[in-house]
Short mmCIF file of N, CA and C in Angstrom, two decimals:
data_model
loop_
_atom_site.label_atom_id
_atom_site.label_comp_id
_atom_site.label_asym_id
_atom_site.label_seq_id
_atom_site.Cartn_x
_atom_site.Cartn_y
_atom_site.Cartn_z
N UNK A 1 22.62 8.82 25.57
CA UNK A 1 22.01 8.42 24.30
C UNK A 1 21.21 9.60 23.76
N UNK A 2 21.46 9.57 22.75
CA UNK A 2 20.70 10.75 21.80
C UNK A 2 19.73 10.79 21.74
N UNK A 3 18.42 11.70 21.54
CA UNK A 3 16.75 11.32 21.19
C UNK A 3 16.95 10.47 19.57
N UNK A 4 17.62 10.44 18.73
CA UNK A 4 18.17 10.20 17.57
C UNK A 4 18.00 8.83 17.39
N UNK A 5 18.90 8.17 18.94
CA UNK A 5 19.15 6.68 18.78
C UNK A 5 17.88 5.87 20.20
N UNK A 6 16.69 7.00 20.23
CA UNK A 6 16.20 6.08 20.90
C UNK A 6 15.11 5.16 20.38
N UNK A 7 14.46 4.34 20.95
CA UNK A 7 13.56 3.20 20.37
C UNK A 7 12.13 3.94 19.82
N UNK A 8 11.57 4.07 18.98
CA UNK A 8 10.36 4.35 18.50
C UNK A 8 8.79 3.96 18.52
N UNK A 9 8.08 3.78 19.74
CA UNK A 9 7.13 3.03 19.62
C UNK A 9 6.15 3.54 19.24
N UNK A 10 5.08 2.86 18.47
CA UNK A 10 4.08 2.94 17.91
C UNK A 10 2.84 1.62 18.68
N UNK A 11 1.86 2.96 19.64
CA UNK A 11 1.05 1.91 20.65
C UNK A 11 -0.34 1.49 19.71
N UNK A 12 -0.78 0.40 19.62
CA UNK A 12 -2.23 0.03 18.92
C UNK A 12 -3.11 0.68 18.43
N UNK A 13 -3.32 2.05 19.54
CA UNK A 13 -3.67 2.67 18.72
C UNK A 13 -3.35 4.07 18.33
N UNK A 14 -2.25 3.65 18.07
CA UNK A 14 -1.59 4.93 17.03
C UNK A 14 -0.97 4.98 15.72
N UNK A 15 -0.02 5.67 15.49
CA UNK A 15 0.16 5.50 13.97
C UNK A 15 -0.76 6.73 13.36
N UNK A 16 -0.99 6.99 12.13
CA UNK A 16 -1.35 7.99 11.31
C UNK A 16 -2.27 7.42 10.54
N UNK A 17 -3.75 7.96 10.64
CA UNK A 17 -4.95 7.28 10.20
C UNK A 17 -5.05 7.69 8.50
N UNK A 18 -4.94 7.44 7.24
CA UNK A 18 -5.46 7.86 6.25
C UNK A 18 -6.23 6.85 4.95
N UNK A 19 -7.13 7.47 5.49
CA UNK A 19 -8.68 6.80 4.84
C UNK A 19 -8.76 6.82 3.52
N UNK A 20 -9.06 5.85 2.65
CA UNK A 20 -9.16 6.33 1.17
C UNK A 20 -10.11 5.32 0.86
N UNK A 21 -11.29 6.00 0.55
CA UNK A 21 -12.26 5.56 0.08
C UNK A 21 -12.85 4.25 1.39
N UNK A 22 -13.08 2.95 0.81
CA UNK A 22 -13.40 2.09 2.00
C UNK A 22 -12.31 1.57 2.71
N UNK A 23 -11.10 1.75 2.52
CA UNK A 23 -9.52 1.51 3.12
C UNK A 23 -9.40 2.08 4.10
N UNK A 24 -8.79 1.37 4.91
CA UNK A 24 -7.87 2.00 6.55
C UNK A 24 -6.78 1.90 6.11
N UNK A 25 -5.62 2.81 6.07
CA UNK A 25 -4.31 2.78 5.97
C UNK A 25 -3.58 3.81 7.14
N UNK A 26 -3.16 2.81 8.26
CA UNK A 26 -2.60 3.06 8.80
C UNK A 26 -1.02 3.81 9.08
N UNK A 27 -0.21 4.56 8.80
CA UNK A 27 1.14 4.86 8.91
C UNK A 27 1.77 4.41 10.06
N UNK A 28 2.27 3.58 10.35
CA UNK A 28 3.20 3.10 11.50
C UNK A 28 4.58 3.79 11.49
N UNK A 29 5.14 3.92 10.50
CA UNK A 29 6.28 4.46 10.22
C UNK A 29 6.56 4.98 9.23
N UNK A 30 6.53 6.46 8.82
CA UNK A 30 7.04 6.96 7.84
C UNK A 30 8.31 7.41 7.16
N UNK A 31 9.27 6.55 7.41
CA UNK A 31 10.47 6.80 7.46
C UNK A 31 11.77 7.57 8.22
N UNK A 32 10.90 8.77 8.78
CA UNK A 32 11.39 9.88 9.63
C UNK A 32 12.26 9.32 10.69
N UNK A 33 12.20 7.81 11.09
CA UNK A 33 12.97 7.23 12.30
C UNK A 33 13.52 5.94 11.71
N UNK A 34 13.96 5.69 10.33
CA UNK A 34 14.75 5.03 10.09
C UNK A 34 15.93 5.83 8.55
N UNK A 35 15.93 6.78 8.68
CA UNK A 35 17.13 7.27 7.73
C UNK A 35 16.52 7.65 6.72
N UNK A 36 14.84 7.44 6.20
CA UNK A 36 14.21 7.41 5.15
C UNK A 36 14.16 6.21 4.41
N UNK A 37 14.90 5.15 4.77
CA UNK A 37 14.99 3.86 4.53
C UNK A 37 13.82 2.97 4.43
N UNK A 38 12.84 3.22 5.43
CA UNK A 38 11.30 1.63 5.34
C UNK A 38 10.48 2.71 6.23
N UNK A 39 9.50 2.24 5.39
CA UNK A 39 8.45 2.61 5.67
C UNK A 39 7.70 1.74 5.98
N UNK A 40 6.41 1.71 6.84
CA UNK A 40 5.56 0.76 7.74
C UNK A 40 3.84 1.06 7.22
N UNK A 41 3.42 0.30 6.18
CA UNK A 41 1.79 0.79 7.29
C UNK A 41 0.55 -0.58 7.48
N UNK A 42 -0.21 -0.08 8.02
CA UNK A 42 -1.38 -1.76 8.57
C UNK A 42 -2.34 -0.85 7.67
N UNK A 43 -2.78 -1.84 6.64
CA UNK A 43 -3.94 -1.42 5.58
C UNK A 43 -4.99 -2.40 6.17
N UNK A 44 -6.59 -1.94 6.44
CA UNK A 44 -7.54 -2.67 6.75
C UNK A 44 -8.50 -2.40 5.53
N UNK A 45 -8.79 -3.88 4.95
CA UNK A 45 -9.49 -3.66 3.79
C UNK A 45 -11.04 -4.44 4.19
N UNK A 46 -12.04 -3.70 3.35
CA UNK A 46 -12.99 -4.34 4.00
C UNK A 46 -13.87 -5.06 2.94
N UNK A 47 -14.78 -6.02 3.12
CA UNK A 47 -14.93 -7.13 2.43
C UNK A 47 -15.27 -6.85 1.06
N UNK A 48 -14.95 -7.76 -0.44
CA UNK A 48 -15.41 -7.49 -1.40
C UNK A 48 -14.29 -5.99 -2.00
N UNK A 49 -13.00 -5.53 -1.52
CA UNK A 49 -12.48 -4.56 -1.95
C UNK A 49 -11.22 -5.26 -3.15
N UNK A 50 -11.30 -4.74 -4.13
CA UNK A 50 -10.87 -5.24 -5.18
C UNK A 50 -9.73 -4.87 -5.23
N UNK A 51 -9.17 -3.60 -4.62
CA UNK A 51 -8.00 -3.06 -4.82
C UNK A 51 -7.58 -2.96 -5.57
N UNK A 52 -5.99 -1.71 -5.34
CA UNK A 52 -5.58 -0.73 -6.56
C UNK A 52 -5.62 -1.46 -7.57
N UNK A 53 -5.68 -0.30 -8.92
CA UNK A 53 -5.22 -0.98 -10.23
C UNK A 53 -3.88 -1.70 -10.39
N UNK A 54 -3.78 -2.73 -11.14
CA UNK A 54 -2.27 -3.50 -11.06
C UNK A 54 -1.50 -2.22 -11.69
N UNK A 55 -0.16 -2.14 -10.60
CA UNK A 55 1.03 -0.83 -10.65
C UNK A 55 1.94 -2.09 -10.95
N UNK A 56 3.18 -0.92 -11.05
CA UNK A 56 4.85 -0.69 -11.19
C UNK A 56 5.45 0.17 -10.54
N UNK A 57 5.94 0.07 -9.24
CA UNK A 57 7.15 0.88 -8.78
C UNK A 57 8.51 0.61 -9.48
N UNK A 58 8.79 1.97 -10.15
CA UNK A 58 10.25 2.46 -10.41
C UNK A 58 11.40 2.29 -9.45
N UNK A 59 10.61 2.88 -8.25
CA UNK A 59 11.79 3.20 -7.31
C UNK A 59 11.76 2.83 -5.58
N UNK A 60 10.65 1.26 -5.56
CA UNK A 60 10.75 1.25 -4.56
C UNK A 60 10.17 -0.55 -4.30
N UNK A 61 10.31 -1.02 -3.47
CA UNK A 61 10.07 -2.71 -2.66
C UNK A 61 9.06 -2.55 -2.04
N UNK A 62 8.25 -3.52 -1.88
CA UNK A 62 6.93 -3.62 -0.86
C UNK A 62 6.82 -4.75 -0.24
N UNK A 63 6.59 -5.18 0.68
CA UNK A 63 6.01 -6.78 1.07
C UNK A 63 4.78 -6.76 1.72
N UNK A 64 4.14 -7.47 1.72
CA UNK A 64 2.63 -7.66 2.31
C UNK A 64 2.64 -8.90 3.06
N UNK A 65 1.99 -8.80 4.32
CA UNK A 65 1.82 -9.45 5.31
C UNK A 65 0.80 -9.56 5.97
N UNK A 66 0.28 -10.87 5.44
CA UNK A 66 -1.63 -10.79 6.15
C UNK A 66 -1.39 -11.72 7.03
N UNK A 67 -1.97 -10.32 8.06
CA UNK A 67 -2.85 -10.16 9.73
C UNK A 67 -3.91 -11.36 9.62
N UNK A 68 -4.99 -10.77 8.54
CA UNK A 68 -6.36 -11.22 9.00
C UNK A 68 -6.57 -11.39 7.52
N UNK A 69 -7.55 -12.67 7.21
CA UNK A 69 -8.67 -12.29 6.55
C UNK A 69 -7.72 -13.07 5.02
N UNK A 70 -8.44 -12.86 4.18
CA UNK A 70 -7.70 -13.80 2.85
C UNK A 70 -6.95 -12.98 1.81
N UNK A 71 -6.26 -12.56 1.05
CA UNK A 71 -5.71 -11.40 0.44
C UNK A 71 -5.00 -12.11 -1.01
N UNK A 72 -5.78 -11.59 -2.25
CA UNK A 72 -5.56 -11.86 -3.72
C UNK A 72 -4.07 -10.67 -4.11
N UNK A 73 -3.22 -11.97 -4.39
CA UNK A 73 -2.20 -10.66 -4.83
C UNK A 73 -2.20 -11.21 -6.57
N UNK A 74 -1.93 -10.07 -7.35
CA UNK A 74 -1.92 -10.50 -8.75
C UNK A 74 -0.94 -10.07 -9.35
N UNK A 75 -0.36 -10.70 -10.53
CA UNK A 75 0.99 -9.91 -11.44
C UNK A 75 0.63 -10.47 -12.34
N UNK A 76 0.41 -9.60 -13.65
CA UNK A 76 0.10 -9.75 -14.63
C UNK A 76 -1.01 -10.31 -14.78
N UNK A 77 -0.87 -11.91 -15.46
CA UNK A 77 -2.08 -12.48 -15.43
C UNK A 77 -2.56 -13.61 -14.52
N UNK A 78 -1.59 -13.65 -13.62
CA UNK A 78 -1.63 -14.86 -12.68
C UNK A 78 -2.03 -14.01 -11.24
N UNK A 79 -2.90 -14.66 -10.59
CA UNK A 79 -3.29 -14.70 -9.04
C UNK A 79 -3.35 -15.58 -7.80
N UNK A 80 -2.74 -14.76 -7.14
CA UNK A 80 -2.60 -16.47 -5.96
C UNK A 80 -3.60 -15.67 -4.70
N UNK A 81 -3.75 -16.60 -3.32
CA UNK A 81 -4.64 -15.80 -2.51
C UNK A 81 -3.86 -16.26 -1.20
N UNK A 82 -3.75 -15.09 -0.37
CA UNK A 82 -2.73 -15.84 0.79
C UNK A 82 -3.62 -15.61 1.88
N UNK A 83 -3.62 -16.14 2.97
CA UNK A 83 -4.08 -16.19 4.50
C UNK A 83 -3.43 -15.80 5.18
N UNK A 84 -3.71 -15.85 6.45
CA UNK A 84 -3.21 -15.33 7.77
C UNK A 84 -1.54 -15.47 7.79
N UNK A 85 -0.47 -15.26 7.90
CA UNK A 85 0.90 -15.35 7.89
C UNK A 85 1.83 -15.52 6.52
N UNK A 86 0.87 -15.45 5.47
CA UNK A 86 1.42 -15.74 4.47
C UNK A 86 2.18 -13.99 3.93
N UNK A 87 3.45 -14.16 3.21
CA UNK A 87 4.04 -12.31 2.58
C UNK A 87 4.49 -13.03 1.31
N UNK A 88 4.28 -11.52 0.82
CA UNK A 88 4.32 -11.75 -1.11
C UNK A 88 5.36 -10.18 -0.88
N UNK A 89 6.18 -10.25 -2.03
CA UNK A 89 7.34 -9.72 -1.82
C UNK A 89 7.19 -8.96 -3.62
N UNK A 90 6.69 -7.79 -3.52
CA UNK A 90 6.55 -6.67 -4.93
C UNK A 90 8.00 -6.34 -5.05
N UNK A 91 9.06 -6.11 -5.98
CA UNK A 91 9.93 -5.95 -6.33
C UNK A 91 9.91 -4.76 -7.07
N UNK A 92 10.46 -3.96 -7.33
CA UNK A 92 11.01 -2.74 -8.49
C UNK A 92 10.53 -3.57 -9.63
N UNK A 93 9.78 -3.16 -10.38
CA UNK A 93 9.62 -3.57 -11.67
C UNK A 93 8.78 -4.67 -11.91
N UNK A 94 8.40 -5.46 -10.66
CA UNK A 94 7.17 -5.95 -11.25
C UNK A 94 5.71 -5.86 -10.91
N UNK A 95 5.21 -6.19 -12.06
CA UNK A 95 3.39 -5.72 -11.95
C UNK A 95 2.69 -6.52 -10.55
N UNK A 96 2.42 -6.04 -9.90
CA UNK A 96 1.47 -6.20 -8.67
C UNK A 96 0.53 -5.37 -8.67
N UNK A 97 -1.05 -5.70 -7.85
CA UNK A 97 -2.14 -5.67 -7.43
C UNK A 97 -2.74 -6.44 -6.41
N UNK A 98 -3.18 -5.65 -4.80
CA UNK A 98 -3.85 -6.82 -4.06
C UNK A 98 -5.32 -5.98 -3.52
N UNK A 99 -6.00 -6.80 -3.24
CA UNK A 99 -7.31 -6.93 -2.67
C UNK A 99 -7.81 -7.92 -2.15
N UNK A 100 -8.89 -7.82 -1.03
CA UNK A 100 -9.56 -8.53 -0.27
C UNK A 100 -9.69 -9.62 -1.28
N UNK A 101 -9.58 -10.76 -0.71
CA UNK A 101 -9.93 -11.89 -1.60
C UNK A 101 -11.58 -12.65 -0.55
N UNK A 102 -12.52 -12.26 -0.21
CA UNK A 102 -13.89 -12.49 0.34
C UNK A 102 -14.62 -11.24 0.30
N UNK A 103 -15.72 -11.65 0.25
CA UNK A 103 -16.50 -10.47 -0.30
C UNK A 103 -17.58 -10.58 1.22
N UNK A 104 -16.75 -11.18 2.14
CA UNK A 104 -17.72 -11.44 3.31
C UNK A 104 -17.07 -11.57 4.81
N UNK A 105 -16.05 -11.42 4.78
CA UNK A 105 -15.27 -10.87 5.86
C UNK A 105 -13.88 -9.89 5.17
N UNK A 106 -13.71 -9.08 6.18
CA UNK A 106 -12.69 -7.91 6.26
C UNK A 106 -11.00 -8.70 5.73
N UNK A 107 -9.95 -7.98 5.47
CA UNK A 107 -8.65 -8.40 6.03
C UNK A 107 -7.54 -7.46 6.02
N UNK A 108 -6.55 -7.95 6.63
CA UNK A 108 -5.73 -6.68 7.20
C UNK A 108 -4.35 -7.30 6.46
N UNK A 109 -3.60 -6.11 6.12
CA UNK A 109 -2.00 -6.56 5.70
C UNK A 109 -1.16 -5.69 6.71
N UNK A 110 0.00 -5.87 6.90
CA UNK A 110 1.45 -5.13 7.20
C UNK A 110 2.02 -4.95 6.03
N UNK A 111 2.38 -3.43 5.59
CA UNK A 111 3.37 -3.13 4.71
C UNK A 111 4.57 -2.51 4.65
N UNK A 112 5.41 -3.06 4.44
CA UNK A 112 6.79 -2.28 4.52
C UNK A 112 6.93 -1.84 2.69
N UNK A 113 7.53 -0.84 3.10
CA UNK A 113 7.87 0.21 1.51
C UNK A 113 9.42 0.85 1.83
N UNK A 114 10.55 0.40 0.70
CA UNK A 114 11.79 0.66 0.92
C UNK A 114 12.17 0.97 -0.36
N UNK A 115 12.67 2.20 -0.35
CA UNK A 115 12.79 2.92 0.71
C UNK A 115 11.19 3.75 0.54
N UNK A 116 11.23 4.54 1.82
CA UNK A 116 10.21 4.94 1.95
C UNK A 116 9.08 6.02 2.11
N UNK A 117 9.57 6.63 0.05
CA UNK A 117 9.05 7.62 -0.49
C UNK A 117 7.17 7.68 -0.86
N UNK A 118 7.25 6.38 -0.85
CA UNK A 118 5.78 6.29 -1.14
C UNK A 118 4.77 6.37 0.19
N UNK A 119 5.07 6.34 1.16
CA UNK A 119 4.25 6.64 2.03
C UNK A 119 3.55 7.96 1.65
N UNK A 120 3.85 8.98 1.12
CA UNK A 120 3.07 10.55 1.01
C UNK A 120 1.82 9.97 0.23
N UNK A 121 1.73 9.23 -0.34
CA UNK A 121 0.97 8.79 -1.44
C UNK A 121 -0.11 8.53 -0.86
N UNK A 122 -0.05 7.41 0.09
CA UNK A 122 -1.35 7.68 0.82
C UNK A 122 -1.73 8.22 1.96
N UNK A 123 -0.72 9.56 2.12
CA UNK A 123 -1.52 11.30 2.43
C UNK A 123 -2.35 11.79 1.13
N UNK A 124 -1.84 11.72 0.37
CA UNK A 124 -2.30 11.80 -0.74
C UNK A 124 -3.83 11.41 -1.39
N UNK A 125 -3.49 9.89 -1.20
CA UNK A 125 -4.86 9.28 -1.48
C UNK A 125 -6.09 9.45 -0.38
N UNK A 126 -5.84 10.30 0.51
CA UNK A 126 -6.81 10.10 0.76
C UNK A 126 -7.68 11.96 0.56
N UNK A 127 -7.41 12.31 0.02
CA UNK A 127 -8.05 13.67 -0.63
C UNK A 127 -9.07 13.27 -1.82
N UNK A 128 -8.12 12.26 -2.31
CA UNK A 128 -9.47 11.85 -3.62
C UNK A 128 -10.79 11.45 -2.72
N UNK A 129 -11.61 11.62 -3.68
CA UNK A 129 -13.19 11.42 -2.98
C UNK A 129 -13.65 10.44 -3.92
N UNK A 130 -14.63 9.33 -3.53
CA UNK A 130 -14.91 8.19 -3.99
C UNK A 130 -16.02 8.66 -4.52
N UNK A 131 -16.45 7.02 -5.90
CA UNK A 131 -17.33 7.67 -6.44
C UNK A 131 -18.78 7.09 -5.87
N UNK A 132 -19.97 7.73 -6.80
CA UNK A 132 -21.11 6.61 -6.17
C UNK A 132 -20.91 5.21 -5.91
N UNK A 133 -20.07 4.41 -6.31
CA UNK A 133 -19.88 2.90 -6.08
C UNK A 133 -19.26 2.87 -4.79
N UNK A 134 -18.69 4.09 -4.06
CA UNK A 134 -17.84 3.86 -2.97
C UNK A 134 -16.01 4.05 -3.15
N UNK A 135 -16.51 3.40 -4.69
CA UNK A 135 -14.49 3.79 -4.48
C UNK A 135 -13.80 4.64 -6.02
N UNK A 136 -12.29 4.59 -6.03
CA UNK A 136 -11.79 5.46 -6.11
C UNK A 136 -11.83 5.91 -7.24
N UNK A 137 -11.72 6.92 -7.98
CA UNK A 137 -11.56 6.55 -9.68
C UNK A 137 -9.94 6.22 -9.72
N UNK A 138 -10.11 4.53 -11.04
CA UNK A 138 -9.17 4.27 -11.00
C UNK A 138 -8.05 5.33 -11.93
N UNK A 139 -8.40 6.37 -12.74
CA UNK A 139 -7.59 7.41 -12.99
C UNK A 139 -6.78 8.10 -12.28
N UNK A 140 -7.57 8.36 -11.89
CA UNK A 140 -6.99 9.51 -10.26
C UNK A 140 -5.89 8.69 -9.67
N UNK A 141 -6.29 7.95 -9.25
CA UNK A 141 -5.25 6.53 -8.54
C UNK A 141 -3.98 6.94 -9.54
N UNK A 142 -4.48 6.46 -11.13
CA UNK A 142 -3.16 6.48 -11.58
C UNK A 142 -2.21 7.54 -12.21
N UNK A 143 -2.53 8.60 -11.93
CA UNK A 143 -2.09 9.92 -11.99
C UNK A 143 -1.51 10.40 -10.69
N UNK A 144 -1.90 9.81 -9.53
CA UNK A 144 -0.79 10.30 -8.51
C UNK A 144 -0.18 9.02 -7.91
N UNK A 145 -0.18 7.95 -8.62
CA UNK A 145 0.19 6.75 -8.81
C UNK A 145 2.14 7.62 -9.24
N UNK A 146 1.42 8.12 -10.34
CA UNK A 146 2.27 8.24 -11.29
C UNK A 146 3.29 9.27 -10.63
N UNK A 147 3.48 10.53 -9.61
CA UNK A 147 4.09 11.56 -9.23
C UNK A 147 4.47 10.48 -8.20
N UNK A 148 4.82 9.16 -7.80
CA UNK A 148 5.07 8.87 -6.87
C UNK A 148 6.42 7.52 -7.44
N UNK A 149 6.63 7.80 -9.42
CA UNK A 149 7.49 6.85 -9.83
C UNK A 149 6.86 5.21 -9.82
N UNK A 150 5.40 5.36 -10.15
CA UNK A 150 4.49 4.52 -10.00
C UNK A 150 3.88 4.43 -11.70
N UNK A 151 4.07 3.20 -12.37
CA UNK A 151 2.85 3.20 -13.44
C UNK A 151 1.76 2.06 -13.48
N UNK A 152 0.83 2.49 -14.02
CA UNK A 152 -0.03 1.60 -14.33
C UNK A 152 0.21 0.51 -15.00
N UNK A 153 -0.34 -0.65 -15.03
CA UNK A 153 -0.02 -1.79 -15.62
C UNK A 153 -1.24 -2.49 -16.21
N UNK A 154 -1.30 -2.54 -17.74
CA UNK A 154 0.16 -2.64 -18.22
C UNK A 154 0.21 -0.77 -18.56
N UNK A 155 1.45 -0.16 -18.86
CA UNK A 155 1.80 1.14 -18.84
C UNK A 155 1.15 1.38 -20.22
N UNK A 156 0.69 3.08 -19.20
CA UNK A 156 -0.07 3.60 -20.23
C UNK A 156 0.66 5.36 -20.68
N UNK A 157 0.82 5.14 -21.59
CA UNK A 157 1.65 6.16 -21.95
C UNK A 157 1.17 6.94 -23.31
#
């Protein structure tokens, strides 16, 4: 058997740490061991985090899968809030946004990204530096939002 075709593990605590602002974003998998095909990461958000501005991927799928803790996903103008086992499924083209939905305990998602170009992004994000409030400017966000086939929503052009 090839090193090519062997199994890939990723132990608890490993994976690729990148911090952005009050966010844990974990890399579990950056594509490199599935063809470039899916990407993996465990985002730990911590209480009261409002998360990104509502985006648009051009060119890529997401699903979210909460670990822990309560999690507001939004599209457009509607918001739902999921718990522990619940996944919300972002599609190419439509408007999504999630954040902590408690402003008093933590929560954690699993994300898969397919294919899985957007992982650099948050190598990326985490160079920006937060502001006095703690977090990110939402500009910045959407300017390398944007080098990643990402727009803001609703699009700003």
């Amino acid at each position: 058997m090839s090193a090519d075709s062997a199994l890939y593990l990723v132990p608890p605590s490993g994976g690729e740490s990148c911090s952005a602002g009050p966010v844990v974003n974990r890399i579990l998998e950056d594509g490199s061991h599935t063809g470039q095909r899916l990407g993996v990461l465990d985002v730990q958000m911590p209480p009261g985090w409002t998360g990104p501005p509502q985006h648009v991927h051009r060119e890529h799928e997401e699903t979210f899968y909460v670990l822990s803790g309560a999690v507001r996903f939004t599209s457009r103008d509607t918001a739902q809030v999921l718990t522990v086992g619940g996944l919300c499924t972002a599609p190419i083209d439509v408007p999504h946004a999630f954040g902590n939905a408690s402003n008093d305990e933590p929560a954690q998602v699993l994300v898969t990204i397919s294919p899985q170009r957007y992982i650099d992004y948050f190598r990326e994000l985490q160079q920006l530096r937060p502001g006095a409030n703690g977090m990110l400017d939402p500009d910045a966000v959407g300017a390398l939002m944007a080098r990643y086939a990402t727009d803001l929503y609703p699009t700003r052009r």
